[in-house]
């Protein structure tokens, strides 16, 4: 079965940094686009960043552009999210997602474009 396991979350001060990682198994990693989403209680899940396959094009939400960096290691089946200069509003549960490449138009920021999800890792940013 497919598994996505996030790690690296925790408590960080505003202006600090942390790095989230996602390890994927049970899928052919290079045939999937990978994304990060986040969700706070009472809020809808929102797009954060994505990286495509095989070209590795990156996409970011306006709210994190310039502060977050997504990368992937195809040989290790991993995707990472480097968070620099975090703000209190970045506090959320962060989810790793995998979306199979299909021969149809795909909306990168849409959760419906992703087939598998991790259980999430909590990120809390203190002011």
PDB file of N, CA, C and O in Angstrom, residues 82-108:
ATOM      1  N   UNK A  82      11.498  23.430   3.183  1.00  0.00           N
ATOM      2  CA  UNK A  82      12.315  24.284   4.029  1.00  0.00           C
ATOM      3  C   UNK A  82      11.522  25.537   4.362  1.00  0.00           C
ATOM      4  O   UNK A  82      11.064  26.246   3.466  1.00  0.00           O
ATOM      5  N   UNK A  83      11.354  25.798   5.647  1.00  0.00           N
ATOM      6  CA  UNK A  83      10.580  26.940   6.111  1.00  0.00           C
ATOM      7  C   UNK A  83      11.523  27.935   6.761  1.00  0.00           C
ATOM      8  O   UNK A  83      12.103  27.657   7.810  1.00  0.00           O
ATOM      9  N   UNK A  84      11.688  29.078   6.138  1.00  0.00           N
ATOM     10  CA  UNK A  84      12.512  30.157   6.668  1.00  0.00           C
ATOM     11  C   UNK A  84      11.627  31.330   7.050  1.00  0.00           C
ATOM     12  O   UNK A  84      10.593  31.572   6.436  1.00  0.00           O
ATOM     13  N   UNK A  85      12.058  32.073   8.056  1.00  0.00           N
ATOM     14  CA  UNK A  85      11.310  33.231   8.546  1.00  0.00           C
ATOM     15  C   UNK A  85       9.840  32.909   8.778  1.00  0.00           C
ATOM     16  O   UNK A  85       8.951  33.605   8.263  1.00  0.00           O
ATOM     17  N   UNK A  86       9.528  31.867   9.534  1.00  0.00           N
ATOM     18  CA  UNK A  86       8.118  31.527   9.762  1.00  0.00           C
ATOM     19  C   UNK A  86       7.401  32.612  10.544  1.00  0.00           C
ATOM     20  O   UNK A  86       8.002  33.322  11.363  1.00  0.00           O
ATOM     21  N   UNK A  87       6.102  32.712  10.292  1.00  0.00           N
ATOM     22  CA  UNK A  87       5.236  33.666  10.962  1.00  0.00           C
ATOM     23  C   UNK A  87       4.189  32.910  11.772  1.00  0.00           C
ATOM     24  O   UNK A  87       3.888  31.759  11.475  1.00  0.00           O
ATOM     25  N   UNK A  88       3.600  33.550  12.792  1.00  0.00           N
ATOM     26  CA  UNK A  88       2.557  32.870  13.568  1.00  0.00           C
ATOM     27  C   UNK A  88       1.429  32.318  12.706  1.00  0.00           C
ATOM     28  O   UNK A  88       0.873  31.266  13.029  1.00  0.00           O
ATOM     29  N   UNK A  89       1.086  32.999  11.623  1.00  0.00           N
ATOM     30  CA  UNK A  89       0.016  32.531  10.750  1.00  0.00           C
ATOM     31  C   UNK A  89       0.392  31.289   9.958  1.00  0.00           C
ATOM     32  O   UNK A  89      -0.459  30.711   9.274  1.00  0.00           O
ATOM     33  N   UNK A  90       1.651  30.865  10.016  1.00  0.00           N
ATOM     34  CA  UNK A  90       2.062  29.610   9.405  1.00  0.00           C
ATOM     35  C   UNK A  90       1.730  28.404  10.281  1.00  0.00           C
ATOM     36  O   UNK A  90       1.914  27.263   9.846  1.00  0.00           O
ATOM     37  N   UNK A  91       1.282  28.636  11.496  1.00  0.00           N
ATOM     38  CA  UNK A  91       0.925  27.549  12.394  1.00  0.00           C
ATOM     39  C   UNK A  91      -0.207  26.717  11.801  1.00  0.00           C
ATOM     40  O   UNK A  91      -1.254  27.248  11.438  1.00  0.00           O
ATOM     41  N   UNK A  92       0.014  25.411  11.698  1.00  0.00           N
ATOM     42  CA  UNK A  92      -0.975  24.510  11.110  1.00  0.00           C
ATOM     43  C   UNK A  92      -0.433  23.089  11.147  1.00  0.00           C
ATOM     44  O   UNK A  92       0.733  22.862  11.464  1.00  0.00           O
ATOM     45  N   UNK A  93      -1.294  22.145  10.801  1.00  0.00           N
ATOM     46  CA  UNK A  93      -0.850  20.793  10.502  1.00  0.00           C
ATOM     47  C   UNK A  93      -0.481  20.756   9.028  1.00  0.00           C
ATOM     48  O   UNK A  93      -1.284  21.138   8.172  1.00  0.00           O
ATOM     49  N   UNK A  94       0.715  20.307   8.737  1.00  0.00           N
ATOM     50  CA  UNK A  94       1.213  20.260   7.366  1.00  0.00           C
ATOM     51  C   UNK A  94       1.126  18.838   6.834  1.00  0.00           C
ATOM     52  O   UNK A  94       1.570  17.894   7.484  1.00  0.00           O
ATOM     53  N   UNK A  95       0.563  18.699   5.631  1.00  0.00           N
ATOM     54  CA  UNK A  95       0.336  17.407   5.006  1.00  0.00           C
ATOM     55  C   UNK A  95       1.125  17.272   3.716  1.00  0.00           C
ATOM     56  O   UNK A  95       1.147  18.189   2.894  1.00  0.00           O
ATOM     57  N   UNK A  96       1.725  16.129   3.539  1.00  0.00           N
ATOM     58  CA  UNK A  96       2.373  15.757   2.296  1.00  0.00           C
ATOM     59  C   UNK A  96       1.351  15.065   1.399  1.00  0.00           C
ATOM     60  O   UNK A  96       0.526  14.282   1.879  1.00  0.00           O
ATOM     61  N   UNK A  97       1.390  15.349   0.106  1.00  0.00           N
ATOM     62  CA  UNK A  97       0.435  14.772  -0.829  1.00  0.00           C
ATOM     63  C   UNK A  97       1.124  14.345  -2.113  1.00  0.00           C
ATOM     64  O   UNK A  97       2.082  14.981  -2.552  1.00  0.00           O
ATOM     65  N   UNK A  98       0.613  13.274  -2.719  1.00  0.00           N
ATOM     66  CA  UNK A  98       1.127  12.750  -3.982  1.00  0.00           C
ATOM     67  C   UNK A  98      -0.005  12.652  -4.989  1.00  0.00           C
ATOM     68  O   UNK A  98      -1.057  12.088  -4.687  1.00  0.00           O
ATOM     69  N   UNK A  99       0.213  13.185  -6.185  1.00  0.00           N
ATOM     70  CA  UNK A  99      -0.780  13.139  -7.246  1.00  0.00           C
ATOM     71  C   UNK A  99      -0.212  12.501  -8.498  1.00  0.00           C
ATOM     72  O   UNK A  99       0.774  12.992  -9.051  1.00  0.00           O
ATOM     73  N   UNK A 100      -0.817  11.407  -8.945  1.00  0.00           N
ATOM     74  CA  UNK A 100      -0.347  10.708 -10.133  1.00  0.00           C
ATOM     75  C   UNK A 100      -0.438  11.609 -11.360  1.00  0.00           C
ATOM     76  O   UNK A 100      -1.416  12.346 -11.537  1.00  0.00           O
ATOM     77  N   UNK A 101       0.582  11.547 -12.181  1.00  0.00           N
ATOM     78  CA  UNK A 101       0.583  12.308 -13.430  1.00  0.00           C
ATOM     79  C   UNK A 101      -0.430  11.681 -14.384  1.00  0.00           C
ATOM     80  O   UNK A 101      -0.401  10.484 -14.629  1.00  0.00           O
ATOM     81  N   UNK A 102      -1.327  12.504 -14.892  1.00  0.00           N
ATOM     82  CA  UNK A 102      -2.363  12.047 -15.812  1.00  0.00           C
ATOM     83  C   UNK A 102      -2.376  12.926 -17.052  1.00  0.00           C
ATOM     84  O   UNK A 102      -1.903  14.068 -17.018  1.00  0.00           O
ATOM     85  N   UNK A 103      -2.934  12.407 -18.115  1.00  0.00           N
ATOM     86  CA  UNK A 103      -2.978  13.140 -19.371  1.00  0.00           C
ATOM     87  C   UNK A 103      -4.239  13.989 -19.463  1.00  0.00           C
ATOM     88  O   UNK A 103      -4.982  13.943 -20.442  1.00  0.00           O
ATOM     89  N   UNK A 104      -4.458  14.756 -18.416  1.00  0.00           N
ATOM     90  CA  UNK A 104      -5.566  15.692 -18.346  1.00  0.00           C
ATOM     91  C   UNK A 104      -5.074  16.955 -17.662  1.00  0.00           C
ATOM     92  O   UNK A 104      -4.032  16.963 -17.006  1.00  0.00           O
ATOM     93  N   UNK A 105      -5.842  18.028 -17.798  1.00  0.00           N
ATOM     94  CA  UNK A 105      -5.491  19.282 -17.142  1.00  0.00           C
ATOM     95  C   UNK A 105      -5.617  19.113 -15.629  1.00  0.00           C
ATOM     96  O   UNK A 105      -6.630  18.601 -15.132  1.00  0.00           O
ATOM     97  N   UNK A 106      -4.603  19.540 -14.910  1.00  0.00           N
ATOM     98  CA  UNK A 106      -4.558  19.404 -13.459  1.00  0.00           C
ATOM     99  C   UNK A 106      -4.352  20.778 -12.833  1.00  0.00           C
ATOM    100  O   UNK A 106      -3.521  21.564 -13.290  1.00  0.00           O
ATOM    101  N   UNK A 107      -5.102  21.041 -11.781  1.00  0.00           N
ATOM    102  CA  UNK A 107      -4.935  22.261 -11.003  1.00  0.00           C
ATOM    103  C   UNK A 107      -3.987  21.970  -9.850  1.00  0.00           C
ATOM    104  O   UNK A 107      -4.357  21.299  -8.890  1.00  0.00           O
ATOM    105  N   UNK A 108      -2.778  22.471  -9.946  1.00  0.00           N
ATOM    106  CA  UNK A 108      -1.756  22.183  -8.947  1.00  0.00           C
ATOM    107  C   UNK A 108      -2.183  22.549  -7.525  1.00  0.00           C
ATOM    108  O   UNK A 108      -1.931  21.782  -6.592  1.00  0.00           O
TER     109      UNK A 108
END
